[in-house]
Amino acid sequence: MSNDFPELASGMAAIAKGFHARGWLLGTSGNLSAVVQREPLRLAMSPSGVDKGELRPDQMLLIDEQAQPLSDSRKPSDESLLHVQIVKERGAGAVLHTHSVWNTILSELYAADGGVTISGFEMLKGLQGVQTHEHTEWLPIIDNSQDMPSLAVSVAETLNEHKAVHGFLLRRHGLYSWGETLAQAKRHVEILEFLLETMGRTLHIQGGVKHGGSHDSQ
Ligand SMILES: [Zn+2]
């Protein structure tokens, strides 16, 4: 398999612009990748330190399976190794990572539970393979770290333990999701961001009550 790098790079830049406009990739936060080739593994990767509202297709880098840049002297995103890990574990064709307000809030609020249970919403049907709103989606939460090799190991362990998940949260950090294609990965981020915001806003309306506890009784 070999995909067209310029085409993927344009798609990634367009997604970054759209996500930035929605407040999910503010400043230089978040990152994007897409598989150019499987054997040997080559990914189109967003660069480090570039404003995601201004990201251009010609700024994307080509990286190898060690997350090292092949074509450029610029630096790929710090979290490139996590993208490589997800591609290897899931056979994903694209990986997208957002830092939204709601995914950050819920990644902390549910950290003690180890993840967020999402069930009963029609929007769940936007996740690949989900046929009914009665589906229960588990979104694991992994403790954040600046040590990327060790975080990549945690990601691999989590994905092996939870084979059916469509994404995961890094605590107080952000959301990772993926898909067979860039379009599917984008759809999964949109669905998960919608669901997290819906749950977060619901909790807010209810006065911050989680798991049926009473706000007033504290
Ligand atoms: Zn991040």
Short mmCIF file of C-alpha atoms and ligand atoms in Angstrom, two decimals:
data_model
loop_
_atom_site.label_atom_id
_atom_site.label_comp_id
_atom_site.label_asym_id
_atom_site.label_seq_id
_atom_site.Cartn_x
_atom_site.Cartn_y
_atom_site.Cartn_z
CA MET A 1 0.00 0.00 0.00
CA SER A 2 1.28 3.43 -0.85
CA ASN A 3 -0.79 6.58 -0.50
CA ASP A 4 -0.15 9.90 -2.09
CA PHE A 5 1.77 12.09 0.38
CA PRO A 6 0.64 15.48 -1.04
CA GLU A 7 -2.98 14.34 -0.98
CA LEU A 8 -2.73 13.16 2.64
CA ALA A 9 -0.89 16.35 3.64
CA SER A 10 -3.66 18.52 2.14
CA GLY A 11 -6.30 16.45 3.91
CA MET A 12 -4.47 16.79 7.23
CA ALA A 13 -4.09 20.57 6.86
CA ALA A 14 -7.80 20.91 6.04
CA ILE A 15 -8.76 18.84 9.11
CA ALA A 16 -6.39 20.88 11.33
CA LYS A 17 -7.99 24.12 10.15
CA GLY A 18 -11.49 22.80 10.82
CA PHE A 19 -10.61 21.41 14.26
CA HIS A 20 -8.80 24.65 15.16
CA ALA A 21 -11.92 26.63 14.23
CA ARG A 22 -13.92 24.44 16.62
CA GLY A 23 -11.45 25.08 19.48
CA TRP A 24 -10.07 21.54 19.53
CA LEU A 25 -6.52 22.40 18.36
CA LEU A 26 -5.81 25.82 19.79
CA GLY A 27 -2.30 27.23 19.50
CA THR A 28 0.23 24.54 18.64
CA SER A 29 -1.72 21.82 20.49
CA GLY A 30 -2.69 18.45 19.04
CA ASN A 31 -1.29 16.57 16.08
CA LEU A 32 -2.23 14.57 13.00
CA SER A 33 -0.81 11.68 11.02
CA ALA A 34 -1.69 9.44 8.09
CA VAL A 35 -0.08 6.26 6.77
CA VAL A 36 1.76 6.73 3.48
CA GLN A 37 3.17 3.21 3.34
CA ARG A 38 3.06 0.08 5.57
CA GLU A 39 6.25 -1.81 4.63
CA PRO A 40 8.44 -0.22 5.74
CA LEU A 41 6.15 2.03 7.77
CA ARG A 42 6.03 5.66 6.64
CA LEU A 43 3.71 8.29 8.12
CA ALA A 44 2.85 11.82 7.06
CA MET A 45 3.12 13.70 10.39
CA SER A 46 2.33 17.22 11.51
CA PRO A 47 5.37 19.25 12.63
CA SER A 48 6.14 20.37 16.17
CA GLY A 49 5.44 23.93 17.23
CA VAL A 50 3.24 25.09 14.36
CA ASP A 51 -0.08 26.88 14.99
CA LYS A 52 -2.77 24.41 13.90
CA GLY A 53 -4.90 27.15 12.41
CA GLU A 54 -2.02 28.05 10.06
CA LEU A 55 -0.74 24.54 9.28
CA ARG A 56 0.08 24.11 5.56
CA PRO A 57 0.37 20.87 3.55
CA ASP A 58 4.04 21.60 2.72
CA GLN A 59 4.87 21.63 6.46
CA MET A 60 3.99 17.94 6.96
CA LEU A 61 6.92 15.60 7.48
CA LEU A 62 7.60 12.01 6.49
CA ILE A 63 8.58 9.85 9.50
CA ASP A 64 9.65 6.22 9.93
CA GLU A 65 8.55 3.62 12.50
CA GLN A 66 10.92 5.10 15.10
CA ALA A 67 9.13 8.44 14.59
CA GLN A 68 12.29 9.91 13.05
CA PRO A 69 11.94 12.42 10.19
CA LEU A 70 13.16 11.16 6.81
CA SER A 71 12.69 14.04 4.48
CA ASP A 72 13.26 17.12 6.51
CA SER A 73 15.43 18.87 9.07
CA ARG A 74 12.36 20.10 10.93
CA LYS A 75 11.09 18.33 14.02
CA PRO A 76 7.97 16.15 13.94
CA SER A 77 5.42 16.48 16.73
CA ASP A 78 6.65 15.38 20.17
CA GLU A 79 3.89 12.79 20.29
CA SER A 80 4.77 11.12 16.96
CA LEU A 81 5.76 7.92 18.73
CA LEU A 82 2.19 7.52 20.04
CA HIS A 83 0.87 7.81 16.47
CA VAL A 84 3.29 5.11 15.31
CA GLN A 85 2.20 2.90 18.23
CA ILE A 86 -1.51 3.29 17.43
CA VAL A 87 -0.91 2.54 13.74
CA LYS A 88 0.98 -0.64 14.69
CA GLU A 89 -1.56 -1.80 17.28
CA ARG A 90 -4.71 -0.99 15.33
CA GLY A 91 -3.63 -1.06 11.69
CA ALA A 92 -5.01 2.48 11.52
CA GLY A 93 -4.61 4.54 8.34
CA ALA A 94 -4.78 7.86 10.19
CA VAL A 95 -4.49 9.09 13.80
CA LEU A 96 -5.80 12.40 15.12
CA HIS A 97 -5.20 14.01 18.52
CA THR A 98 -7.19 16.96 19.93
CA HIS A 99 -6.93 19.14 23.04
CA SER A 100 -10.51 20.33 23.53
CA VAL A 101 -11.88 21.89 26.71
CA TRP A 102 -14.40 19.08 27.22
CA ASN A 103 -12.04 16.18 26.58
CA THR A 104 -9.57 17.79 29.03
CA ILE A 105 -12.23 18.26 31.72
CA LEU A 106 -13.67 14.75 31.41
CA SER A 107 -10.19 13.15 31.30
CA GLU A 108 -9.70 14.48 34.83
CA LEU A 109 -13.26 14.03 36.11
CA TYR A 110 -13.29 10.30 35.24
CA ALA A 111 -9.60 9.57 35.87
CA ALA A 112 -10.30 7.65 39.08
CA ASP A 113 -12.64 5.34 37.11
CA GLY A 114 -9.91 4.59 34.56
CA GLY A 115 -12.12 5.76 31.69
CA VAL A 116 -15.44 7.14 30.55
CA THR A 117 -18.46 4.93 29.80
CA ILE A 118 -20.58 6.37 27.00
CA SER A 119 -23.89 4.67 26.25
CA GLY A 120 -27.38 5.25 24.91
CA PHE A 121 -26.59 8.07 22.47
CA GLU A 122 -27.63 8.02 18.81
CA MET A 123 -24.30 9.63 17.86
CA LEU A 124 -22.46 6.45 18.92
CA LYS A 125 -23.57 5.00 15.56
CA GLY A 126 -20.98 7.23 13.90
CA LEU A 127 -18.25 4.99 15.32
CA GLN A 128 -17.14 2.23 12.94
CA GLY A 129 -18.98 -1.05 13.59
CA VAL A 130 -21.56 0.43 15.99
CA GLN A 131 -25.12 -0.34 14.83
CA THR A 132 -27.31 0.92 17.65
CA HIS A 133 -27.60 3.66 20.24
CA GLU A 134 -27.73 0.85 22.83
CA HIS A 135 -23.98 0.37 22.35
CA THR A 136 -21.68 1.04 25.32
CA GLU A 137 -18.38 2.66 24.38
CA TRP A 138 -15.47 2.59 26.83
CA LEU A 139 -12.98 5.45 26.50
CA PRO A 140 -9.93 4.55 28.59
CA ILE A 141 -7.94 7.26 30.41
CA ILE A 142 -4.15 6.95 30.51
CA ASP A 143 -2.00 9.01 32.88
CA ASN A 144 -0.15 11.76 31.05
CA SER A 145 3.66 11.77 30.78
CA GLN A 146 6.40 13.67 28.94
CA ASP A 147 8.34 10.41 28.58
CA MET A 148 7.11 9.35 25.12
CA PRO A 149 8.68 5.85 24.97
CA SER A 150 7.05 4.99 28.31
CA LEU A 151 3.73 6.59 27.30
CA ALA A 152 3.84 4.58 24.05
CA VAL A 153 4.13 1.38 26.14
CA SER A 154 1.08 2.45 28.22
CA VAL A 155 -0.85 3.11 25.01
CA ALA A 156 0.07 -0.34 23.63
CA GLU A 157 -1.00 -2.02 26.90
CA THR A 158 -4.31 -0.15 26.95
CA LEU A 159 -5.11 -0.96 23.31
CA ASN A 160 -4.29 -4.63 23.89
CA GLU A 161 -6.50 -4.75 26.94
CA HIS A 162 -9.43 -2.97 25.27
CA LYS A 163 -9.66 -4.30 21.71
CA ALA A 164 -12.93 -2.59 20.78
CA VAL A 165 -12.19 1.03 21.71
CA HIS A 166 -12.24 3.80 19.08
CA GLY A 167 -10.07 6.18 21.10
CA PHE A 168 -8.57 7.00 24.49
CA LEU A 169 -7.93 10.04 26.68
CA LEU A 170 -4.64 11.19 28.13
CA ARG A 171 -5.36 12.62 31.60
CA ARG A 172 -5.61 16.44 31.70
CA HIS A 173 -4.26 16.39 28.15
CA GLY A 174 -6.47 15.28 25.28
CA LEU A 175 -8.15 12.72 23.03
CA TYR A 176 -6.64 10.26 20.57
CA SER A 177 -8.77 8.60 17.92
CA TRP A 178 -8.01 6.88 14.62
CA GLY A 179 -9.59 5.31 11.55
CA GLU A 180 -8.89 3.26 8.46
CA THR A 181 -8.73 6.53 6.52
CA LEU A 182 -8.32 10.23 7.35
CA ALA A 183 -12.06 10.71 6.73
CA GLN A 184 -12.95 7.95 9.19
CA ALA A 185 -10.51 9.25 11.82
CA LYS A 186 -12.00 12.76 11.46
CA ARG A 187 -15.49 11.32 11.87
CA HIS A 188 -14.45 9.45 15.02
CA VAL A 189 -12.97 12.61 16.59
CA GLU A 190 -16.14 14.57 15.76
CA ILE A 191 -18.35 11.85 17.29
CA LEU A 192 -16.24 11.46 20.45
CA GLU A 193 -15.87 15.23 20.94
CA PHE A 194 -19.65 15.60 20.56
CA LEU A 195 -20.31 12.85 23.10
CA LEU A 196 -17.78 14.19 25.62
CA GLU A 197 -19.18 17.70 25.33
CA THR A 198 -22.72 16.37 25.70
CA MET A 199 -21.79 14.46 28.84
CA GLY A 200 -19.81 17.39 30.25
CA ARG A 201 -22.61 19.90 29.62
CA THR A 202 -25.14 17.50 31.13
CA LEU A 203 -23.04 17.20 34.29
CA HIS A 204 -22.77 20.99 34.39
CA ILE A 205 -26.55 21.43 34.11
CA GLN A 206 -26.99 18.87 36.87
CA GLY A 207 -24.64 20.84 39.11
CA GLY A 208 -21.52 18.75 38.60
CA VAL A 209 -23.08 15.59 40.00
CA LYS A 210 -21.42 12.41 38.75
CA HIS A 211 -22.57 8.81 39.39
CA GLY A 212 -25.88 9.91 40.89
CA GLY A 213 -24.34 11.55 43.98
CA SER A 214 -25.87 14.67 45.47
CA HIS A 215 -24.12 18.00 45.11
CA ASP A 216 -25.93 19.40 48.15
CA SER A 217 -25.01 16.56 50.48
CA GLN A 218 -21.28 17.34 50.41
ZN ZN B 1 -1.13 16.44 23.01
#
